[in-house]
Short mmCIF file of C-alpha atoms and ligand atoms in Angstrom, two decimals:
data_model
loop_
_atom_site.label_atom_id
_atom_site.label_comp_id
_atom_site.label_asym_id
_atom_site.label_seq_id
_atom_site.Cartn_x
_atom_site.Cartn_y
_atom_site.Cartn_z
CA UNK A 854 -23.37 90.33 48.26
CA UNK A 855 -22.04 92.57 51.01
CA UNK A 856 -18.56 93.27 52.34
CA UNK A 857 -19.69 92.51 55.88
CA UNK A 858 -18.49 89.46 57.77
CA UNK A 859 -21.27 86.90 57.62
CA UNK A 860 -22.19 85.22 60.91
CA UNK A 861 -24.10 82.09 61.88
CA UNK A 862 -25.35 81.98 65.48
CA UNK A 863 -26.34 78.62 66.97
CA UNK A 864 -28.36 78.51 70.22
CA UNK A 865 -30.77 81.46 70.30
CA UNK A 866 -31.23 81.53 74.08
CA UNK A 867 -30.10 84.31 76.35
CA UNK A 868 -26.48 84.49 75.21
CA UNK A 869 -27.18 83.63 71.58
CA UNK A 870 -29.53 86.61 71.36
CA UNK A 871 -26.96 88.86 73.05
CA UNK A 872 -24.38 87.80 70.46
CA UNK A 873 -26.70 88.05 67.45
CA UNK A 874 -27.95 91.50 68.46
CA UNK A 875 -24.41 92.78 69.02
CA UNK A 876 -23.18 91.35 65.69
CA UNK A 877 -26.15 92.89 63.87
CA UNK A 878 -25.69 96.26 65.56
CA UNK A 879 -22.04 96.40 64.51
CA UNK A 880 -21.70 97.65 60.92
CA UNK A 881 -18.97 95.10 60.14
CA UNK A 882 -21.19 92.02 60.56
CA UNK A 883 -24.37 90.57 59.14
CA UNK A 884 -26.26 87.74 60.86
CA UNK A 885 -26.77 85.43 57.88
CA UNK A 886 -28.00 82.32 59.69
CA UNK A 887 -29.62 81.32 62.97
CA UNK A 888 -30.15 77.90 64.50
CA UNK A 889 -31.94 76.47 67.53
CA UNK A 890 -33.58 73.16 68.41
CA UNK A 891 -36.42 75.06 70.03
CA UNK A 892 -39.03 76.04 67.40
CA UNK A 893 -40.28 79.17 69.16
CA UNK A 894 -36.81 80.53 69.77
CA UNK A 895 -35.83 79.78 66.18
CA UNK A 896 -38.91 81.52 64.81
CA UNK A 897 -38.36 84.58 66.96
CA UNK A 898 -34.70 84.81 65.90
CA UNK A 899 -35.53 84.23 62.25
CA UNK A 900 -38.16 86.97 62.33
CA UNK A 901 -35.62 89.35 63.85
CA UNK A 902 -32.52 88.59 61.77
CA UNK A 903 -33.78 86.93 58.56
CA UNK A 904 -31.28 84.81 56.63
CA UNK A 905 -31.07 81.03 56.75
CA UNK A 906 -32.82 79.42 59.72
CA UNK A 907 -32.85 75.81 60.86
CA UNK A 908 -32.58 73.39 63.74
CA UNK A 909 -29.52 71.54 62.42
CA UNK A 910 -26.32 73.49 62.99
CA UNK A 911 -24.38 71.56 60.35
CA UNK A 912 -27.00 72.24 57.69
CA UNK A 913 -27.32 75.94 58.50
CA UNK A 914 -23.53 76.40 58.59
CA UNK A 915 -23.01 74.41 55.35
CA UNK A 916 -25.65 76.49 53.57
CA UNK A 917 -24.37 79.89 54.77
CA UNK A 918 -20.60 79.23 54.76
CA UNK A 919 -20.09 82.01 57.30
CA UNK A 920 -16.96 84.01 58.12
CA UNK A 921 -17.85 83.67 61.82
CA UNK A 922 -19.45 80.61 63.38
CA UNK A 923 -20.82 81.52 66.80
CA UNK A 924 -22.38 79.03 69.18
CA UNK A 925 -24.02 79.73 72.54
CA UNK A 926 -25.41 76.32 73.39
CA UNK A 927 -25.17 74.81 76.87
CA UNK A 928 -21.78 73.49 78.06
CA UNK A 929 -22.16 69.84 77.03
CA UNK A 930 -21.84 70.77 73.32
CA UNK A 931 -18.37 71.96 72.44
CA UNK A 932 -16.37 69.46 70.35
CA UNK A 933 -19.25 68.84 67.89
CA UNK A 934 -19.88 72.55 67.39
CA UNK A 935 -16.18 73.34 66.92
CA UNK A 936 -16.05 70.62 64.26
CA UNK A 937 -19.08 72.07 62.47
CA UNK A 938 -17.57 75.55 62.61
CA UNK A 939 -14.29 74.36 61.09
CA UNK A 940 -16.04 72.32 58.38
CA UNK A 941 -18.19 75.32 57.45
CA UNK A 942 -15.03 77.17 56.41
CA UNK A 943 -15.45 79.90 59.04
CA UNK A 944 -12.38 82.03 59.74
CA UNK A 945 -13.31 82.54 63.37
CA UNK A 946 -15.35 80.60 65.92
CA UNK A 947 -16.88 82.55 68.80
CA UNK A 948 -18.23 80.48 71.65
CA UNK A 949 -19.36 80.62 75.23
CA UNK A 950 -17.51 79.63 78.35
CA UNK A 951 -16.71 77.11 79.71
CA UNK A 952 -14.19 75.83 77.11
CA UNK A 953 -15.34 72.26 77.86
CA UNK A 954 -16.62 70.04 80.67
CA UNK A 955 -13.41 68.06 81.14
CA UNK A 956 -9.83 67.87 79.92
CA UNK A 957 -10.66 65.07 77.48
CA UNK A 958 -13.02 67.29 75.54
CA UNK A 959 -10.98 70.43 76.10
CA UNK A 960 -7.88 68.90 74.57
CA UNK A 961 -9.90 67.68 71.58
CA UNK A 962 -11.26 71.20 71.06
CA UNK A 963 -7.71 72.54 71.28
CA UNK A 964 -6.36 70.02 68.74
CA UNK A 965 -9.22 70.66 66.32
CA UNK A 966 -8.60 74.41 66.41
CA UNK A 967 -4.81 74.10 66.21
CA UNK A 968 -5.07 71.72 63.25
CA UNK A 969 -7.42 74.03 61.36
CA UNK A 970 -5.80 77.41 61.88
CA UNK A 971 -9.25 78.87 62.60
CA UNK A 972 -9.21 81.73 65.12
CA UNK A 973 -11.38 81.32 68.20
CA UNK A 974 -12.64 83.52 71.02
CA UNK A 975 -14.34 82.54 74.28
CA UNK A 976 -16.85 84.90 75.84
CA UNK A 977 -15.15 86.31 78.92
CA UNK A 978 -16.66 89.68 78.08
CA UNK A 979 -16.72 91.05 81.65
CA UNK A 980 -13.24 92.32 80.78
CA UNK A 981 -14.93 95.18 78.97
CA UNK A 982 -16.74 96.51 82.05
CA UNK A 983 -15.48 99.99 83.02
CA UNK A 984 -14.94 98.84 86.62
CA UNK A 985 -13.01 95.74 85.49
CA UNK A 986 -10.87 97.94 83.23
CA UNK A 987 -10.24 100.50 85.95
CA UNK A 988 -8.73 97.82 88.19
CA UNK A 989 -6.54 96.63 85.31
CA UNK A 990 -5.42 100.22 84.72
CA UNK A 991 -4.46 100.70 88.40
CA UNK A 992 -2.48 97.44 88.45
CA UNK A 993 -0.74 98.26 85.15
CA UNK A 994 0.19 101.76 86.43
CA UNK A 995 2.39 100.17 89.10
CA UNK A 996 0.41 101.82 91.92
CA UNK A 997 0.17 98.50 93.80
CA UNK A 998 3.96 98.04 93.81
CA UNK A 999 5.01 94.42 93.30
CA UNK A 1000 1.85 92.36 92.87
CA UNK A 1001 2.16 89.17 94.92
CA UNK A 1002 -1.46 87.90 95.05
CA UNK A 1003 -4.49 87.81 92.76
CA UNK A 1004 -7.83 86.49 93.97
CA UNK A 1005 -11.35 85.74 92.79
CA UNK A 1006 -14.53 84.60 94.54
CA UNK A 1007 -18.06 83.94 93.29
CA UNK A 1008 -21.26 82.64 94.91
CA UNK A 1009 -22.22 80.89 91.66
CA UNK A 1010 -20.87 77.42 90.96
CA UNK A 1011 -17.71 76.38 89.14
CA UNK A 1012 -18.85 75.68 85.55
CA UNK A 1013 -20.71 78.98 85.52
CA UNK A 1014 -18.24 81.22 87.28
CA UNK A 1015 -14.72 79.85 87.62
CA UNK A 1016 -13.94 80.28 83.94
CA UNK A 1017 -14.63 84.00 84.38
CA UNK A 1018 -12.74 84.33 87.67
CA UNK A 1019 -9.55 82.69 86.45
CA UNK A 1020 -9.62 84.62 83.19
CA UNK A 1021 -9.73 87.97 84.98
CA UNK A 1022 -7.22 86.88 87.62
CA UNK A 1023 -4.80 85.97 84.81
CA UNK A 1024 -5.51 89.28 83.08
CA UNK A 1025 -4.74 91.19 86.29
CA UNK A 1026 -1.57 89.10 86.56
CA UNK A 1027 -0.22 89.91 83.09
CA UNK A 1028 -1.68 86.71 81.56
CA UNK A 1029 0.88 84.61 83.48
CA UNK A 1030 0.63 80.84 83.09
CA UNK A 1031 -0.12 78.60 86.04
CA UNK A 1032 2.67 76.27 87.23
CA UNK A 1033 0.80 74.20 89.80
CA UNK A 1034 -2.40 74.22 91.82
CA UNK A 1035 -3.84 72.65 94.97
CA UNK A 1036 -7.55 72.51 95.87
CA UNK A 1037 -10.41 71.06 97.94
CA UNK A 1038 -14.14 70.70 97.20
CA UNK A 1039 -17.42 69.84 98.95
CA UNK A 1040 -21.03 69.10 98.05
CA UNK A 1041 -22.47 67.12 95.13
CA UNK A 1042 -25.87 68.76 94.54
CA UNK A 1043 -24.73 70.75 91.50
CA UNK A 1044 -23.46 67.73 89.61
CA UNK A 1045 -27.11 67.45 88.46
CA UNK A 1046 -27.01 70.89 86.92
CA UNK A 1047 -26.49 71.68 83.24
CA UNK A 1048 -23.26 73.33 84.44
CA UNK A 1049 -22.14 70.28 86.49
CA UNK A 1050 -19.85 71.30 89.34
CA UNK A 1051 -18.98 70.62 92.95
CA UNK A 1052 -21.11 72.87 95.19
CA UNK A 1053 -17.97 74.49 96.52
CA UNK A 1054 -14.37 74.44 95.34
CA UNK A 1055 -11.44 76.46 96.63
CA UNK A 1056 -7.85 76.40 95.61
CA UNK A 1057 -4.43 77.97 95.25
CA UNK A 1058 -2.68 78.67 91.97
CA UNK A 1059 1.06 79.16 91.75
CA UNK A 1060 1.71 81.31 88.69
CA UNK A 1061 4.96 81.15 86.71
CA UNK A 1062 5.82 84.76 87.72
CA UNK A 1063 5.68 83.80 91.42
CA UNK A 1064 2.30 85.45 92.03
CA UNK A 1065 -0.15 83.47 94.16
CA UNK A 1066 -3.75 82.99 92.98
CA UNK A 1067 -6.56 82.21 95.45
CA UNK A 1068 -9.89 81.21 93.92
CA UNK A 1069 -13.22 80.13 95.45
CA UNK A 1070 -16.52 79.30 93.77
CA UNK A 1071 -19.89 78.24 95.13
CA UNK A 1072 -21.66 77.59 98.41
CA UNK A 1073 -18.74 78.28 100.74
CA UNK A 1074 -17.26 81.26 98.92
CA UNK A 1075 -17.41 84.46 100.97
CA UNK A 1076 -20.44 86.67 100.57
CA UNK A 1077 -20.04 90.01 98.79
CA UNK A 1078 -22.50 91.98 100.93
CA UNK A 1079 -21.95 95.15 98.90
CA UNK A 1080 -23.76 93.47 95.99
CA UNK A 1081 -27.47 92.51 96.14
CA UNK A 1082 -27.86 90.51 92.93
CA UNK A 1083 -26.75 86.96 93.79
CA UNK A 1084 -25.10 86.12 90.46
CA UNK A 1085 -22.96 89.26 90.63
CA UNK A 1086 -21.53 88.50 94.06
CA UNK A 1087 -18.00 88.19 92.62
CA UNK A 1088 -14.86 89.85 93.91
CA UNK A 1089 -11.69 89.82 91.81
CA UNK A 1090 -8.56 91.74 92.61
CA UNK A 1091 -4.84 92.03 93.17
CA UNK A 1092 -2.68 92.83 96.19
CA UNK A 1093 0.81 94.23 95.98
CA UNK A 1094 3.50 95.65 98.26
CA UNK A 1095 1.87 99.10 98.07
CA UNK A 1096 -1.85 98.35 98.14
CA UNK A 1097 -4.75 96.54 96.55
CA UNK A 1098 -7.37 97.06 93.83
CA UNK A 1099 -10.50 94.99 93.29
CA UNK A 1100 -13.66 94.84 91.22
CA UNK A 1101 -17.09 93.65 92.39
CA UNK A 1102 -19.03 92.38 89.38
CA UNK A 1103 -22.19 94.12 90.58
CA UNK A 1104 -20.63 96.84 92.72
CA UNK A 1105 -17.95 98.99 91.13
CA UNK A 1106 -14.26 99.04 92.01
CA UNK A 1107 -12.05 100.24 94.84
CA UNK A 1108 -8.37 100.60 95.59
CA UNK A 1109 -6.07 101.57 98.40
CA UNK A 1110 -2.60 102.67 97.32
CA UNK A 1111 0.14 104.92 98.69
CA UNK A 1112 -1.83 107.90 97.41
CA UNK A 1113 -4.92 106.94 99.43
CA UNK A 1114 -8.26 105.20 99.01
CA UNK A 1115 -10.33 105.54 95.84
CA UNK A 1116 -13.41 103.91 94.41
CA UNK A 1117 -15.83 104.19 91.50
CA UNK A 1118 -18.98 102.77 89.96
CA UNK A 1119 -19.61 99.98 87.46
CA UNK A 1120 -21.87 96.98 87.12
CA UNK A 1121 -21.71 94.03 84.73
CA UNK A 1122 -23.95 94.93 81.80
CA UNK A 1123 -24.28 92.81 78.66
CA UNK A 1124 -25.46 95.82 76.63
CA UNK A 1125 -22.23 97.65 77.38
CA UNK A 1126 -19.82 94.70 77.36
CA UNK A 1127 -20.91 92.97 74.13
CA UNK A 1128 -20.31 95.79 71.57
CA UNK A 1129 -16.55 96.17 72.23
CA UNK A 1130 -16.18 92.38 72.54
CA UNK A 1131 -17.72 92.01 69.08
CA UNK A 1132 -15.72 94.95 67.66
CA UNK A 1133 -12.50 93.19 68.72
CA UNK A 1134 -13.64 90.18 66.66
CA UNK A 1135 -13.80 92.43 63.57
CA UNK A 1136 -10.40 93.88 64.44
CA UNK A 1137 -8.81 90.41 64.67
CA UNK A 1138 -10.43 89.29 61.41
CA UNK A 1139 -9.11 92.46 59.74
CA UNK A 1140 -5.60 92.17 61.13
CA UNK A 1141 -3.85 89.05 62.47
CA UNK A 1142 -1.76 91.23 64.78
CA UNK A 1143 -4.83 92.50 66.63
CA UNK A 1144 -5.34 89.34 68.62
CA UNK A 1145 -8.61 89.33 70.54
CA UNK A 1146 -8.15 89.75 74.33
CA UNK A 1147 -10.53 86.81 74.83
CA UNK A 1148 -8.62 84.54 72.43
CA UNK A 1149 -8.93 80.77 72.79
CA UNK A 1150 -5.29 80.19 73.81
CA UNK A 1151 -5.71 82.47 76.81
CA UNK A 1152 -9.05 80.90 77.75
CA UNK A 1153 -7.46 77.45 77.46
CA UNK A 1154 -4.78 78.40 80.01
CA UNK A 1155 -7.59 79.22 82.43
CA UNK A 1156 -9.49 76.06 81.55
CA UNK A 1157 -6.42 73.91 82.31
CA UNK A 1158 -6.07 75.62 85.68
CA UNK A 1159 -9.73 74.81 86.46
CA UNK A 1160 -9.27 71.16 85.48
CA UNK A 1161 -6.03 70.97 87.50
CA UNK A 1162 -7.96 72.21 90.56
CA UNK A 1163 -10.46 69.37 90.01
CA UNK A 1164 -7.63 66.83 89.70
CA UNK A 1165 -6.12 68.07 92.94
CA UNK A 1166 -9.46 67.38 94.66
CA UNK A 1167 -9.47 63.89 93.12
CA UNK A 1168 -5.85 62.95 93.73
CA UNK A 1169 -4.85 65.17 96.66
CA UNK A 1170 -1.78 67.40 96.76
CA UNK A 1171 -0.31 69.61 94.08
CA UNK A 1172 -1.03 69.22 90.36
CA UNK A 1173 1.52 70.48 87.84
CA UNK A 1174 0.64 72.44 84.73
CA UNK A 1175 0.34 72.02 81.82
CA UNK A 1176 -1.79 68.95 82.50
CA UNK A 1177 -0.51 65.56 81.45
CA UNK A 1178 -2.96 63.26 79.69
CA UNK A 1179 -6.72 63.67 79.61
CA UNK A 1180 -9.41 62.70 82.13
CA UNK A 1181 -13.14 62.97 82.82
CA UNK A 1182 -12.66 65.21 85.85
CA UNK A 1183 -16.29 66.14 86.46
CA UNK A 1184 -17.61 62.62 86.19
CA UNK A 1185 -14.90 61.33 88.51
CA UNK A 1186 -15.57 64.12 91.01
CA UNK A 1187 -19.30 63.41 91.04
CA UNK A 1188 -18.57 59.83 92.03
CA UNK A 1189 -16.03 60.88 94.65
CA UNK A 1190 -17.65 63.72 96.58
CA UNK A 1191 -20.02 62.59 99.33
CA UNK A 1192 -23.68 63.65 99.10
CA UNK A 1193 -23.65 65.28 102.54
CA UNK A 1194 -24.89 68.85 102.75
CA UNK A 1195 -22.37 71.51 101.91
CA UNK A 1196 -21.76 74.20 104.56
CA UNK A 1197 -22.80 77.68 103.47
CA UNK A 1198 -21.01 80.98 103.93
CA UNK A 1199 -24.27 82.95 103.85
CA UNK A 1200 -27.98 82.02 104.16
CA UNK A 1201 -28.47 83.63 100.73
CA UNK A 1202 -26.77 80.55 99.23
CA UNK A 1203 -29.36 78.12 100.66
CA UNK A 1204 -31.76 78.57 97.74
CA UNK A 1205 -29.16 77.23 95.30
CA UNK A 1206 -27.25 74.59 97.25
CA UNK A 1207 -29.18 71.53 98.36
CA UNK A 1208 -27.74 68.07 99.03
CA UNK A 1209 -27.45 65.55 96.20
CA UNK A 1210 -29.88 62.62 96.52
CA UNK A 1211 -27.49 60.13 94.95
CA UNK A 1212 -24.47 60.08 92.71
CA UNK A 1213 -25.68 61.29 89.31
CA UNK A 1214 -25.57 59.00 86.31
CA UNK A 1215 -22.86 59.79 83.76
CA UNK A 1216 -25.58 60.66 81.22
CA UNK A 1217 -26.67 63.49 83.46
CA UNK A 1218 -23.20 64.92 83.25
CA UNK A 1219 -22.09 64.51 79.62
N1 LIG B 2279 -20.37 84.96 79.20
C1 LIG B 2279 -21.36 85.14 80.04
O1 LIG B 2279 -21.43 86.15 80.74
C2 LIG B 2279 -22.43 84.09 80.16
C3 LIG B 2279 -23.63 84.35 80.83
C4 LIG B 2279 -24.61 83.35 80.86
C5 LIG B 2279 -24.38 82.13 80.23
N2 LIG B 2279 -23.18 81.92 79.59
C6 LIG B 2279 -22.91 80.66 78.87
O2 LIG B 2279 -23.63 80.69 77.64
C7 LIG B 2279 -24.02 79.38 77.26
C8 LIG B 2279 -25.51 79.39 76.94
O3 LIG B 2279 -26.21 79.86 78.05
P1 LIG B 2279 -27.66 80.51 77.91
O4 LIG B 2279 -27.96 81.06 79.25
O5 LIG B 2279 -27.73 81.37 76.71
O6 LIG B 2279 -28.53 79.19 77.69
P2 LIG B 2279 -30.00 79.07 77.08
O7 LIG B 2279 -30.56 77.80 77.61
O8 LIG B 2279 -30.78 80.35 77.27
O9 LIG B 2279 -29.76 78.92 75.51
C9 LIG B 2279 -29.17 77.80 74.94
C10 LIG B 2279 -29.90 77.56 73.62
O10 LIG B 2279 -29.19 76.55 72.87
C11 LIG B 2279 -30.15 75.77 72.20
N3 LIG B 2279 -29.53 74.51 71.80
C12 LIG B 2279 -29.12 73.50 72.60
N4 LIG B 2279 -28.59 72.51 71.85
C13 LIG B 2279 -28.63 72.92 70.56
C14 LIG B 2279 -28.24 72.35 69.34
N5 LIG B 2279 -27.67 71.14 69.27
N6 LIG B 2279 -28.45 73.03 68.19
C15 LIG B 2279 -29.05 74.25 68.23
N7 LIG B 2279 -29.45 74.85 69.37
C16 LIG B 2279 -29.23 74.20 70.53
C17 LIG B 2279 -31.27 75.62 73.21
O11 LIG B 2279 -32.48 75.22 72.59
C18 LIG B 2279 -31.32 77.02 73.81
O12 LIG B 2279 -32.24 77.87 73.11
C19 LIG B 2279 -23.59 78.46 78.40
O13 LIG B 2279 -22.37 77.83 78.07
C20 LIG B 2279 -23.38 79.40 79.58
O14 LIG B 2279 -22.38 78.96 80.48
C21 LIG B 2279 -22.23 82.88 79.54
#
């Protein structure tokens, strides 16, 4: 027996390995079980971490009875994994964004967690980047004066990127809740993807503190020419009465305030972002008052905003928050958006955004 928190990691792909390595490297955790459907990935993970290994998450979790149940499977598996984590007796569930694929599943995940009292964190770990933190520091110092606008853009599509953008926009805006949103979308090619999304979605968020949010994801989002690596073409920032500060995921930070212009380096880096993200899991397990910055309740606020933006595309006009009732937003959107080619903001987006051949079958989405 050890006094370390015992962890099961399910889904030993890119993000599962990042999580398992960071848990193992932190002296407070021990990876006691690994799980993947893919034999080769499972074998490789088992050789690296030891412990219980298997292809059935329920069996691995039941055998290990972990303190932390972590899953990094693709987005279509959320409710089932949350249920397995709760039934395993874990005290904390750590999982990957997005929270869910639609509000029906998201609200089930929320109810399961609320009914169980199990803590949960969602991996919006970019928050730990030095450049992300520098922008937060400038905003919190008051150097921007009264913040009136927060914004986020990404070339990647919604189910990959919007969860991140909204999370950091809310962080830069003091974690304010959204009151209503309004949005438009175009292009159906990415409804076939494992992260099903409109090719392009853009919208406004009215936050409860009066601050305006402007968010854009996908084919029509503005290029970030300062950044070469396509997936890191994200710009997130805040404007106030006295200036602005913004982070580029792959290109540092910059600010203009009353005291002049300033800038600095920083690039999204899993090796640097994961250790403090994992340390904050230990801190929250140790002490209920040390709530993890990436806690589920905060992520759920962002998730509801994302689903409200989708509903605005479906229904037109403004959508109030919190959402009323549950819907299958992505499936409904895939049936609604025409298959005509989306217009691009930069030729660099052409390799990712191609027209949909036909409306995808529901099975391709859920
Ligand atoms: N936070 C971030 O910065 C970030 C970055 C990339 C991806 N992600 C998210 O991480 C998640 C995983 O992405 P990835 O790139 O690691 O994917 P991946 O395809 O590399 O890995 C997923 C793994 O899950 C396994 N799997 C699927 N169903 C399973 C099941 N029922 N039981 C056990 N194993 C199962 C697959 O075999 C695969 O090995 C996605 O939700 C994605 O959006 C987050």
